[in-house]
PDB file of C-alpha atoms in Angstrom:
ATOM      1  CA  UNK A 116       0.068   0.126   0.270  1.00 39.00           C
ATOM      2  CA  UNK A 117       0.789   3.697  -0.463  1.00 37.00           C
ATOM      3  CA  UNK A 118       2.695   5.693   2.274  1.00 39.00           C
ATOM      4  CA  UNK A 119       0.188   7.973   4.174  1.00 38.00           C
ATOM      5  CA  UNK A 120       1.537  11.026   2.268  1.00 43.00           C
ATOM      6  CA  UNK A 121      -0.181   9.621  -0.559  1.00 40.00           C
ATOM      7  CA  UNK A 122      -3.670   9.676   0.995  1.00 40.00           C
ATOM      8  CA  UNK A 123      -4.858  12.807   0.713  1.00 39.00           C
ATOM      9  CA  UNK A 124      -7.791  13.539  -2.213  1.00 39.00           C
ATOM     10  CA  UNK A 125      -6.736  13.541  -5.506  1.00 38.00           C
ATOM     11  CA  UNK A 126      -6.456  17.150  -7.079  1.00 36.00           C
ATOM     12  CA  UNK A 127      -9.409  18.151  -9.779  1.00 35.00           C
ATOM     13  CA  UNK A 128      -6.727  17.072 -12.643  1.00 36.00           C
ATOM     14  CA  UNK A 129      -3.686  14.939 -12.397  1.00 34.00           C
ATOM     15  CA  UNK A 130      -0.367  16.354 -11.501  1.00 35.00           C
ATOM     16  CA  UNK A 131       2.394  16.259 -13.422  1.00 36.00           C
ATOM     17  CA  UNK A 132       3.371  12.467 -12.719  1.00 37.00           C
ATOM     18  CA  UNK A 133       7.430  12.031 -12.270  1.00 38.00           C
ATOM     19  CA  UNK A 134       8.043   8.028 -12.382  1.00 42.00           C
ATOM     20  CA  UNK A 135      10.860   5.925 -12.535  1.00 44.00           C
ATOM     21  CA  UNK A 136      11.073   3.299 -15.354  1.00 49.00           C
ATOM     22  CA  UNK A 137      14.336   1.182 -16.324  1.00 40.00           C
ATOM     23  CA  UNK A 138      15.288   0.962 -20.060  1.00 42.00           C
ATOM     24  CA  UNK A 139      18.646   1.487 -21.755  1.00 35.00           C
ATOM     25  CA  UNK A 140      19.546   4.705 -23.363  1.00 37.00           C
ATOM     26  CA  UNK A 141      19.862   3.458 -26.851  1.00 33.00           C
ATOM     27  CA  UNK A 142      16.204   1.594 -27.118  1.00 35.00           C
ATOM     28  CA  UNK A 143      14.202   5.220 -25.718  1.00 35.00           C
ATOM     29  CA  UNK A 144      12.174   7.139 -27.765  1.00 34.00           C
ATOM     30  CA  UNK A 145      10.807  10.326 -27.684  1.00 33.00           C
ATOM     31  CA  UNK A 146       8.172  11.927 -29.864  1.00 32.00           C
ATOM     32  CA  UNK A 147       7.941  15.446 -28.050  1.00 31.00           C
ATOM     33  CA  UNK A 148       4.241  14.720 -26.436  1.00 31.00           C
ATOM     34  CA  UNK A 149       4.484  18.515 -24.530  1.00 29.00           C
ATOM     35  CA  UNK A 150       2.590  17.530 -21.872  1.00 31.00           C
ATOM     36  CA  UNK A 151       4.969  17.342 -19.405  1.00 32.00           C
ATOM     37  CA  UNK A 152       4.014  13.988 -17.137  1.00 37.00           C
ATOM     38  CA  UNK A 153       7.920  13.617 -16.420  1.00 46.00           C
ATOM     39  CA  UNK A 154       9.075  10.037 -16.235  1.00 48.00           C
ATOM     40  CA  UNK A 155      12.478   9.135 -14.787  1.00 55.00           C
ATOM     41  CA  UNK A 156      14.237   6.079 -15.497  1.00 50.00           C
ATOM     42  CA  UNK A 157      16.730   3.824 -13.530  1.00 52.00           C
ATOM     43  CA  UNK A 158      19.655   1.798 -13.985  1.00 47.00           C
ATOM     44  CA  UNK A 159      19.451  -1.724 -13.684  1.00 49.00           C
ATOM     45  CA  UNK A 160      22.284  -3.353 -11.703  1.00 42.00           C
ATOM     46  CA  UNK A 161      24.033  -6.033 -13.856  1.00 41.00           C
ATOM     47  CA  UNK A 162      22.362  -9.372 -14.211  1.00 43.00           C
ATOM     48  CA  UNK A 163      23.400 -12.259 -15.742  1.00 47.00           C
ATOM     49  CA  UNK A 164      21.314 -13.695 -19.022  1.00 50.00           C
ATOM     50  CA  UNK A 165      17.938 -15.022 -18.588  1.00 60.00           C
ATOM     51  CA  UNK A 166      16.321 -18.049 -20.353  1.00 61.00           C
ATOM     52  CA  UNK A 167      13.648 -16.785 -23.008  1.00 53.00           C
ATOM     53  CA  UNK A 168      10.544 -18.733 -24.278  1.00 50.00           C
ATOM     54  CA  UNK A 169      12.429 -20.720 -27.372  1.00 40.00           C
ATOM     55  CA  UNK A 170       8.643 -20.331 -29.234  1.00 35.00           C
ATOM     56  CA  UNK A 171       8.957 -16.898 -28.875  1.00 33.00           C
ATOM     57  CA  UNK A 172       7.601 -15.497 -32.091  1.00 30.00           C
ATOM     58  CA  UNK A 173       7.737 -12.012 -34.165  1.00 33.00           C
ATOM     59  CA  UNK A 174       5.980  -9.274 -32.736  1.00 31.00           C
ATOM     60  CA  UNK A 175       2.636  -8.814 -34.959  1.00 32.00           C
ATOM     61  CA  UNK A 176       0.921  -5.625 -35.077  1.00 33.00           C
ATOM     62  CA  UNK A 177      -3.034  -4.993 -34.788  1.00 36.00           C
ATOM     63  CA  UNK A 178      -3.627  -8.448 -36.569  1.00 33.00           C
ATOM     64  CA  UNK A 179      -6.941  -9.546 -36.875  1.00 37.00           C
ATOM     65  CA  UNK A 180     -10.710  -8.081 -34.840  1.00 39.00           C
ATOM     66  CA  UNK A 181      -9.254  -6.716 -31.673  1.00 41.00           C
ATOM     67  CA  UNK A 182     -10.539  -8.640 -28.860  1.00 38.00           C
ATOM     68  CA  UNK A 183     -10.457  -5.793 -26.251  1.00 39.00           C
ATOM     69  CA  UNK A 184     -12.640  -3.340 -28.214  1.00 44.00           C
ATOM     70  CA  UNK A 185     -15.627  -4.900 -25.365  1.00 41.00           C
ATOM     71  CA  UNK A 186     -14.092  -2.347 -23.557  1.00 38.00           C
ATOM     72  CA  UNK A 187     -14.825   0.873 -25.419  1.00 40.00           C
ATOM     73  CA  UNK A 188     -17.495   2.687 -23.865  1.00 39.00           C
ATOM     74  CA  UNK A 189     -19.097   3.497 -27.786  1.00 43.00           C
ATOM     75  CA  UNK A 190     -18.874  -0.435 -28.840  1.00 42.00           C
ATOM     76  CA  UNK A 191     -21.889  -1.897 -30.345  1.00 46.00           C
ATOM     77  CA  UNK A 192     -23.075  -4.651 -27.930  1.00 43.00           C
ATOM     78  CA  UNK A 193     -23.909  -6.748 -30.887  1.00 46.00           C
ATOM     79  CA  UNK A 194     -20.346  -6.632 -32.137  1.00 41.00           C
ATOM     80  CA  UNK A 195     -18.313  -6.646 -28.598  1.00 45.00           C
ATOM     81  CA  UNK A 196     -17.021  -9.907 -27.791  1.00 48.00           C
ATOM     82  CA  UNK A 197     -18.860 -11.950 -24.878  1.00 52.00           C
ATOM     83  CA  UNK A 198     -16.225 -10.857 -21.859  1.00 50.00           C
ATOM     84  CA  UNK A 199     -17.342 -14.550 -20.433  1.00 53.00           C
ATOM     85  CA  UNK A 200     -15.229 -15.665 -23.731  1.00 54.00           C
ATOM     86  CA  UNK A 201     -11.728 -13.767 -22.547  1.00 60.00           C
ATOM     87  CA  UNK A 202      -8.735 -15.639 -20.533  1.00 66.00           C
ATOM     88  CA  UNK A 203      -9.273 -18.962 -22.119  1.00 64.00           C
ATOM     89  CA  UNK A 204      -6.122 -20.813 -21.804  1.00 60.00           C
ATOM     90  CA  UNK A 205      -7.602 -24.116 -23.050  1.00 70.00           C
ATOM     91  CA  UNK A 206      -7.368 -23.455 -26.393  1.00 60.00           C
ATOM     92  CA  UNK A 207      -6.465 -20.779 -29.307  1.00 70.00           C
ATOM     93  CA  UNK A 208      -4.194 -19.825 -31.431  1.00 66.00           C
ATOM     94  CA  UNK A 209      -1.841 -18.113 -29.309  1.00 72.00           C
ATOM     95  CA  UNK A 210      -2.039 -20.983 -26.507  1.00 83.00           C
ATOM     96  CA  UNK A 211       1.424 -22.672 -27.115  1.00 86.00           C
ATOM     97  CA  UNK A 212       3.308 -19.101 -26.997  1.00 88.00           C
ATOM     98  CA  UNK A 213       1.650 -18.437 -23.699  1.00 90.00           C
ATOM     99  CA  UNK A 214       2.115 -22.071 -22.064  1.00 93.00           C
ATOM    100  CA  UNK A 215       5.784 -21.370 -22.876  1.00 94.00           C
ATOM    101  CA  UNK A 216       5.669 -17.940 -21.224  1.00 94.00           C
ATOM    102  CA  UNK A 217       3.978 -19.320 -18.126  1.00 95.00           C
ATOM    103  CA  UNK A 218       6.439 -22.741 -18.068  1.00 97.00           C
ATOM    104  CA  UNK A 219       9.163 -20.099 -17.730  1.00 97.00           C
ATOM    105  CA  UNK A 220       7.841 -17.908 -15.620  1.00 97.00           C
ATOM    106  CA  UNK A 221       6.263 -20.814 -12.731  1.00 98.00           C
ATOM    107  CA  UNK A 222      10.442 -22.124 -13.249  1.00 98.00           C
ATOM    108  CA  UNK A 223      12.375 -19.074 -12.570  1.00 98.00           C
ATOM    109  CA  UNK A 224      10.183 -16.949 -10.190  1.00 98.00           C
ATOM    110  CA  UNK A 225      11.478 -18.178  -6.972  1.00 98.00           C
ATOM    111  CA  UNK A 226      11.811 -15.720  -3.870  1.00 98.00           C
ATOM    112  CA  UNK A 227      15.592 -15.473  -4.143  1.00 98.00           C
ATOM    113  CA  UNK A 228      15.157 -14.068  -8.183  1.00 98.00           C
ATOM    114  CA  UNK A 229      12.669 -11.544  -6.809  1.00 98.00           C
ATOM    115  CA  UNK A 230      14.493 -10.183  -4.143  1.00 98.00           C
ATOM    116  CA  UNK A 231      17.317  -9.422  -6.726  1.00 97.00           C
ATOM    117  CA  UNK A 232      14.936  -7.802  -8.985  1.00 96.00           C
ATOM    118  CA  UNK A 233      14.656  -5.867  -6.232  1.00 96.00           C
ATOM    119  CA  UNK A 234      17.813  -4.478  -6.422  1.00 94.00           C
ATOM    120  CA  UNK A 235      18.164  -4.807  -9.724  1.00 92.00           C
ATOM    121  CA  UNK A 236      15.642  -2.228 -10.414  1.00 92.00           C
ATOM    122  CA  UNK A 237      15.212  -0.178  -7.460  1.00 91.00           C
ATOM    123  CA  UNK A 238      17.681   2.639  -8.508  1.00 88.00           C
ATOM    124  CA  UNK A 239      15.675   4.791 -10.076  1.00 83.00           C
ATOM    125  CA  UNK A 240      18.103   6.595 -11.133  1.00 67.00           C
ATOM    126  CA  UNK A 241      18.752   7.063 -14.520  1.00 58.00           C
ATOM    127  CA  UNK A 242      16.638   8.821 -16.977  1.00 63.00           C
ATOM    128  CA  UNK A 243      13.942  10.900 -17.353  1.00 78.00           C
ATOM    129  CA  UNK A 244      10.520  10.529 -20.294  1.00 77.00           C
ATOM    130  CA  UNK A 245       7.212  11.480 -20.498  1.00 83.00           C
ATOM    131  CA  UNK A 246       4.304   9.147 -19.308  1.00 86.00           C
ATOM    132  CA  UNK A 247       3.344   9.659 -23.294  1.00 88.00           C
ATOM    133  CA  UNK A 248       6.569   8.360 -24.490  1.00 87.00           C
ATOM    134  CA  UNK A 249       6.419   5.387 -22.255  1.00 88.00           C
ATOM    135  CA  UNK A 250       2.760   4.706 -23.594  1.00 90.00           C
ATOM    136  CA  UNK A 251       4.526   5.133 -26.823  1.00 89.00           C
ATOM    137  CA  UNK A 252       6.983   2.441 -26.251  1.00 89.00           C
ATOM    138  CA  UNK A 253       4.602   0.044 -25.806  1.00 87.00           C
ATOM    139  CA  UNK A 254       3.508   0.098 -29.569  1.00 85.00           C
ATOM    140  CA  UNK A 255       6.554  -2.330 -29.449  1.00 83.00           C
ATOM    141  CA  UNK A 256       5.113  -5.014 -27.224  1.00 82.00           C
ATOM    142  CA  UNK A 257       3.069  -7.543 -27.509  1.00 78.00           C
ATOM    143  CA  UNK A 258       2.145  -9.299 -24.169  1.00 76.00           C
ATOM    144  CA  UNK A 259       3.130 -13.313 -24.736  1.00 73.00           C
ATOM    145  CA  UNK A 260       1.432 -14.044 -21.628  1.00 77.00           C
ATOM    146  CA  UNK A 261      -2.115 -13.090 -22.912  1.00 69.00           C
ATOM    147  CA  UNK A 262      -4.391 -15.760 -24.716  1.00 58.00           C
ATOM    148  CA  UNK A 263      -6.480 -13.116 -26.106  1.00 62.00           C
ATOM    149  CA  UNK A 264      -4.549 -10.433 -27.956  1.00 61.00           C
ATOM    150  CA  UNK A 265      -1.962 -10.283 -30.601  1.00 61.00           C
ATOM    151  CA  UNK A 266      -1.367  -6.365 -30.911  1.00 64.00           C
ATOM    152  CA  UNK A 267       0.812  -3.392 -29.350  1.00 77.00           C
ATOM    153  CA  UNK A 268       0.032  -3.469 -25.288  1.00 78.00           C
ATOM    154  CA  UNK A 269      -0.580   0.650 -25.933  1.00 84.00           C
ATOM    155  CA  UNK A 270      -4.332  -0.152 -27.415  1.00 83.00           C
ATOM    156  CA  UNK A 271      -4.935  -1.903 -24.389  1.00 84.00           C
ATOM    157  CA  UNK A 272      -3.825   1.253 -21.838  1.00 89.00           C
ATOM    158  CA  UNK A 273      -6.305   3.979 -23.498  1.00 90.00           C
ATOM    159  CA  UNK A 274      -9.358   1.390 -24.333  1.00 89.00           C
ATOM    160  CA  UNK A 275      -8.878   0.558 -20.341  1.00 90.00           C
ATOM    161  CA  UNK A 276      -8.575   3.954 -19.129  1.00 93.00           C
ATOM    162  CA  UNK A 277     -11.844   5.241 -21.591  1.00 93.00           C
ATOM    163  CA  UNK A 278     -13.496   2.231 -20.272  1.00 93.00           C
ATOM    164  CA  UNK A 279     -12.997   3.263 -16.705  1.00 93.00           C
ATOM    165  CA  UNK A 280     -13.735   7.207 -17.488  1.00 94.00           C
ATOM    166  CA  UNK A 281     -17.367   5.795 -18.899  1.00 95.00           C
ATOM    167  CA  UNK A 282     -18.070   3.627 -16.078  1.00 93.00           C
ATOM    168  CA  UNK A 283     -16.808   6.244 -13.498  1.00 93.00           C
ATOM    169  CA  UNK A 284     -16.941   9.298 -14.792  1.00 95.00           C
ATOM    170  CA  UNK A 285     -16.193  10.945 -11.166  1.00 94.00           C
ATOM    171  CA  UNK A 286     -13.008   9.147 -10.589  1.00 93.00           C
ATOM    172  CA  UNK A 287     -10.658  11.198 -12.606  1.00 94.00           C
ATOM    173  CA  UNK A 288      -7.568   9.267 -10.664  1.00 95.00           C
ATOM    174  CA  UNK A 289      -9.139   6.111 -11.582  1.00 94.00           C
ATOM    175  CA  UNK A 290      -9.320   7.276 -15.591  1.00 95.00           C
ATOM    176  CA  UNK A 291      -4.948   7.641 -15.139  1.00 94.00           C
ATOM    177  CA  UNK A 292      -4.904   4.017 -12.984  1.00 95.00           C
ATOM    178  CA  UNK A 293      -6.025   3.009 -16.317  1.00 94.00           C
ATOM    179  CA  UNK A 294      -3.780   4.502 -18.677  1.00 93.00           C
ATOM    180  CA  UNK A 295      -0.780   3.663 -16.007  1.00 94.00           C
ATOM    181  CA  UNK A 296      -1.891   0.179 -14.944  1.00 93.00           C
ATOM    182  CA  UNK A 297       0.547  -1.650 -17.630  1.00 91.00           C
ATOM    183  CA  UNK A 298       3.359   0.698 -18.015  1.00 93.00           C
ATOM    184  CA  UNK A 299       5.785  -1.740 -15.804  1.00 93.00           C
ATOM    185  CA  UNK A 300       5.544  -3.575 -19.007  1.00 91.00           C
ATOM    186  CA  UNK A 301       8.796  -1.418 -20.532  1.00 90.00           C
ATOM    187  CA  UNK A 302      10.879  -3.339 -18.628  1.00 92.00           C
ATOM    188  CA  UNK A 303      10.384  -6.027 -21.426  1.00 90.00           C
ATOM    189  CA  UNK A 304      12.299  -3.105 -23.772  1.00 86.00           C
ATOM    190  CA  UNK A 305      14.514  -2.951 -21.319  1.00 86.00           C
ATOM    191  CA  UNK A 306      15.850  -6.861 -22.328  1.00 88.00           C
ATOM    192  CA  UNK A 307      14.071  -8.273 -19.694  1.00 93.00           C
ATOM    193  CA  UNK A 308      12.302 -11.626 -20.946  1.00 95.00           C
ATOM    194  CA  UNK A 309       8.740 -11.841 -21.158  1.00 93.00           C
ATOM    195  CA  UNK A 310       8.255 -14.223 -18.047  1.00 96.00           C
ATOM    196  CA  UNK A 311       9.838 -11.622 -15.607  1.00 97.00           C
ATOM    197  CA  UNK A 312       7.286  -9.136 -16.486  1.00 95.00           C
ATOM    198  CA  UNK A 313       3.889 -10.100 -18.164  1.00 93.00           C
ATOM    199  CA  UNK A 314       1.398 -12.350 -17.162  1.00 93.00           C
ATOM    200  CA  UNK A 315      -0.572 -13.229 -14.018  1.00 95.00           C
ATOM    201  CA  UNK A 316       1.295 -12.562 -10.613  1.00 97.00           C
ATOM    202  CA  UNK A 317       1.370 -15.018  -7.254  1.00 98.00           C
ATOM    203  CA  UNK A 318       3.407 -14.734  -3.952  1.00 98.00           C
ATOM    204  CA  UNK A 319       6.432 -16.599  -4.161  1.00 98.00           C
ATOM    205  CA  UNK A 320       8.032 -18.064  -0.774  1.00 98.00           C
ATOM    206  CA  UNK A 321       4.369 -20.585  -0.545  1.00 98.00           C
ATOM    207  CA  UNK A 322       2.533 -23.202  -2.385  1.00 97.00           C
ATOM    208  CA  UNK A 323       0.658 -21.916  -5.268  1.00 98.00           C
ATOM    209  CA  UNK A 324      -2.687 -22.456  -5.443  1.00 97.00           C
ATOM    210  CA  UNK A 325      -5.255 -24.114  -7.244  1.00 95.00           C
ATOM    211  CA  UNK A 326      -6.541 -21.260 -10.114  1.00 95.00           C
ATOM    212  CA  UNK A 327      -3.098 -20.314 -11.299  1.00 97.00           C
ATOM    213  CA  UNK A 328      -2.557 -20.469 -14.609  1.00 94.00           C
ATOM    214  CA  UNK A 329      -1.461 -23.823 -15.517  1.00 93.00           C
ATOM    215  CA  UNK A 330      -0.556 -24.480 -11.833  1.00 95.00           C
ATOM    216  CA  UNK A 331      -0.412 -28.324 -12.524  1.00 95.00           C
ATOM    217  CA  UNK A 332       1.935 -28.369 -15.692  1.00 96.00           C
ATOM    218  CA  UNK A 333       4.563 -25.694 -14.964  1.00 97.00           C
ATOM    219  CA  UNK A 334       5.941 -25.639 -11.694  1.00 97.00           C
ATOM    220  CA  UNK A 335       7.924 -29.215 -11.402  1.00 96.00           C
ATOM    221  CA  UNK A 336      11.190 -27.439 -12.001  1.00 97.00           C
ATOM    222  CA  UNK A 337      10.587 -24.825  -9.255  1.00 98.00           C
ATOM    223  CA  UNK A 338      13.216 -25.435  -6.618  1.00 98.00           C
ATOM    224  CA  UNK A 339      11.305 -23.149  -4.020  1.00 98.00           C
ATOM    225  CA  UNK A 340       9.087 -26.040  -4.219  1.00 97.00           C
ATOM    226  CA  UNK A 341      11.541 -28.683  -3.283  1.00 96.00           C
ATOM    227  CA  UNK A 342      11.903 -25.951  -0.405  1.00 98.00           C
ATOM    228  CA  UNK A 343      10.053 -27.016   2.852  1.00 97.00           C
ATOM    229  CA  UNK A 344      10.770 -23.281   4.205  1.00 97.00           C
ATOM    230  CA  UNK A 345       8.315 -22.575   0.892  1.00 98.00           C
ATOM    231  CA  UNK A 346       6.303 -25.505  -0.119  1.00 96.00           C
ATOM    232  CA  UNK A 347       3.371 -24.991   2.315  1.00 97.00           C
ATOM    233  CA  UNK A 348       0.285 -23.394   1.896  1.00 97.00           C
ATOM    234  CA  UNK A 349       1.656 -20.202   4.351  1.00 98.00           C
ATOM    235  CA  UNK A 350       5.358 -20.879   3.185  1.00 98.00           C
ATOM    236  CA  UNK A 351       6.944 -18.110   4.963  1.00 98.00           C
ATOM    237  CA  UNK A 352       3.980 -16.221   5.958  1.00 98.00           C
ATOM    238  CA  UNK A 353       1.905 -15.695   8.993  1.00 98.00           C
ATOM    239  CA  UNK A 354      -1.540 -16.272   8.485  1.00 98.00           C
ATOM    240  CA  UNK A 355      -3.405 -12.525   7.616  1.00 97.00           C
ATOM    241  CA  UNK A 356      -0.058 -11.210   6.651  1.00 98.00           C
ATOM    242  CA  UNK A 357      -1.791  -9.079   4.765  1.00 97.00           C
ATOM    243  CA  UNK A 358      -0.662  -8.827   1.229  1.00 96.00           C
ATOM    244  CA  UNK A 359       1.183  -5.234   1.805  1.00 95.00           C
ATOM    245  CA  UNK A 360       3.816  -8.277   3.387  1.00 97.00           C
ATOM    246  CA  UNK A 361       3.527 -10.723   1.179  1.00 98.00           C
ATOM    247  CA  UNK A 362       6.336 -10.959  -1.943  1.00 98.00           C
ATOM    248  CA  UNK A 363       4.657 -10.934  -5.487  1.00 98.00           C
ATOM    249  CA  UNK A 364       6.237 -12.516  -7.956  1.00 98.00           C
ATOM    250  CA  UNK A 365       8.334 -10.081  -9.938  1.00 98.00           C
ATOM    251  CA  UNK A 366       6.960  -8.336 -13.078  1.00 96.00           C
ATOM    252  CA  UNK A 367       5.187  -4.721 -14.446  1.00 94.00           C
ATOM    253  CA  UNK A 368       2.759  -4.340 -11.506  1.00 95.00           C
ATOM    254  CA  UNK A 369       5.039  -4.500  -8.818  1.00 96.00           C
ATOM    255  CA  UNK A 370       7.563  -2.560 -10.597  1.00 94.00           C
ATOM    256  CA  UNK A 371       4.644   0.368 -11.439  1.00 94.00           C
ATOM    257  CA  UNK A 372       3.564   0.054  -7.638  1.00 96.00           C
ATOM    258  CA  UNK A 373       7.571   1.351  -6.568  1.00 94.00           C
ATOM    259  CA  UNK A 374       8.007   3.516  -9.456  1.00 91.00           C
ATOM    260  CA  UNK A 375       4.829   4.994  -8.170  1.00 92.00           C
ATOM    261  CA  UNK A 376       5.833   5.147  -4.409  1.00 94.00           C
ATOM    262  CA  UNK A 377       9.458   6.612  -5.498  1.00 92.00           C
ATOM    263  CA  UNK A 378       7.949   9.417  -6.791  1.00 89.00           C
ATOM    264  CA  UNK A 379       5.020   9.856  -4.835  1.00 91.00           C
ATOM    265  CA  UNK A 380       2.559  10.064  -7.071  1.00 92.00           C
ATOM    266  CA  UNK A 381      -0.495  12.422  -5.957  1.00 94.00           C
ATOM    267  CA  UNK A 382      -3.022   9.440  -6.017  1.00 95.00           C
ATOM    268  CA  UNK A 383      -5.329   7.918  -3.649  1.00 94.00           C
ATOM    269  CA  UNK A 384      -3.974   4.703  -2.050  1.00 92.00           C
ATOM    270  CA  UNK A 385      -6.856   2.608  -3.490  1.00 91.00           C
ATOM    271  CA  UNK A 386      -4.564   3.938  -7.057  1.00 94.00           C
ATOM    272  CA  UNK A 387      -1.425   1.873  -5.779  1.00 95.00           C
ATOM    273  CA  UNK A 388      -3.278  -0.932  -4.367  1.00 94.00           C
ATOM    274  CA  UNK A 389      -4.740  -1.317  -8.039  1.00 93.00           C
ATOM    275  CA  UNK A 390      -1.854  -1.235  -9.966  1.00 95.00           C
ATOM    276  CA  UNK A 391       0.411  -3.254  -7.537  1.00 95.00           C
ATOM    277  CA  UNK A 392      -2.278  -6.733  -7.290  1.00 95.00           C
ATOM    278  CA  UNK A 393      -4.257  -5.906 -10.901  1.00 93.00           C
ATOM    279  CA  UNK A 394      -2.599  -8.694 -12.702  1.00 94.00           C
ATOM    280  CA  UNK A 395      -3.412 -11.224  -9.046  1.00 95.00           C
ATOM    281  CA  UNK A 396      -5.767 -12.763 -10.573  1.00 93.00           C
ATOM    282  CA  UNK A 397      -5.123 -15.960  -8.288  1.00 95.00           C
ATOM    283  CA  UNK A 398      -6.735 -13.655  -5.999  1.00 94.00           C
ATOM    284  CA  UNK A 399      -9.321 -11.347  -6.952  1.00 90.00           C
ATOM    285  CA  UNK A 400     -10.827 -13.503  -9.145  1.00 90.00           C
ATOM    286  CA  UNK A 401      -9.628 -16.980  -8.569  1.00 92.00           C
ATOM    287  CA  UNK A 402     -10.930 -16.423  -5.029  1.00 92.00           C
ATOM    288  CA  UNK A 403      -7.159 -18.242  -3.507  1.00 96.00           C
ATOM    289  CA  UNK A 404      -4.595 -17.131  -0.991  1.00 97.00           C
ATOM    290  CA  UNK A 405      -7.362 -15.842   1.503  1.00 95.00           C
ATOM    291  CA  UNK A 406      -5.233 -17.125   4.590  1.00 96.00           C
ATOM    292  CA  UNK A 407      -2.446 -14.593   3.408  1.00 97.00           C
ATOM    293  CA  UNK A 408      -5.193 -11.462   3.573  1.00 95.00           C
ATOM    294  CA  UNK A 409      -5.731  -8.778   6.140  1.00 95.00           C
ATOM    295  CA  UNK A 410      -8.943  -7.162   7.003  1.00 92.00           C
ATOM    296  CA  UNK A 411      -7.668  -4.695   4.473  1.00 90.00           C
ATOM    297  CA  UNK A 412      -7.532  -7.218   1.721  1.00 91.00           C
ATOM    298  CA  UNK A 413     -10.981  -8.494   2.208  1.00 87.00           C
ATOM    299  CA  UNK A 414     -12.805  -5.123   1.896  1.00 85.00           C
ATOM    300  CA  UNK A 415     -11.190  -4.103  -1.080  1.00 79.00           C
ATOM    301  CA  UNK A 416     -11.139  -7.750  -2.812  1.00 66.00           C
ATOM    302  CA  UNK A 417     -14.588  -7.189  -4.591  1.00 53.00           C
ATOM    303  CA  UNK A 418     -14.024  -3.257  -5.966  1.00 54.00           C
ATOM    304  CA  UNK A 419     -10.387  -4.747  -7.140  1.00 51.00           C
ATOM    305  CA  UNK A 420     -11.466  -7.465  -9.088  1.00 47.00           C
ATOM    306  CA  UNK A 421     -14.188  -5.196 -10.832  1.00 43.00           C
ATOM    307  CA  UNK A 422     -11.583  -2.928 -11.666  1.00 42.00           C
ATOM    308  CA  UNK A 423      -8.813  -2.797 -13.826  1.00 39.00           C
TER     309      UNK A 423
END
């Protein structure tokens, strides 16, 4: 959760947002967007090469119909895809790519790995760019963990923000959350493998629960599950310790949350919570990991599941 400094009511219009992201200078882009939403980039420390999905495909831009059109406020209901058909991990043209990404994620996301990533990307001292420049960078990213889309992630950012604005016109901070929520995926453009950035998140340091995607077929080689400290339902945690005290798998959620804390974003605590846990589907959609939740987590559970 955010510190008390972030608990003040949001201003009428979002203030300039200064955030720290991590990209090598040679991969950054500048399009002179004017609107001064500054973004500070952080230099990651040296790290050994990480495995990548052997079936990784070249990016395809806007191939076929856009399945997230259902979230556009002005979409014709008769043309919109049924939301119940999203997140199908049993069949589909992208399933091999998705499975390969989760197999790597569930093998290499360990307590030790996550702690190293917090150190590697915790400096926030390298460079600045505008938020809109960061959104533009997502033009170059197709999320290989997503079974529904094969088009750039920047589309999803604007569609999510517009959908939230339609549903919650009085919550301007929530509109901004929709735009920001996936910006941490620029880590892929810094050279990080997709399995260390995208996809559903889960707590490390305890046994994965039933609703984790591909749980039965992807965790066999994860060394933490051979460690008695980490292989039980509670693992290294105390009952109802609170999600703020849980070490989540490393990815764009946790990174963007840390970016927001470091730069003291003038957003309410709910915004920080949504960014940090929006990909924690095994909890907010699957209903698992309740044994780790505090009263606050359980109170915010329903609205988060209905958010981003």
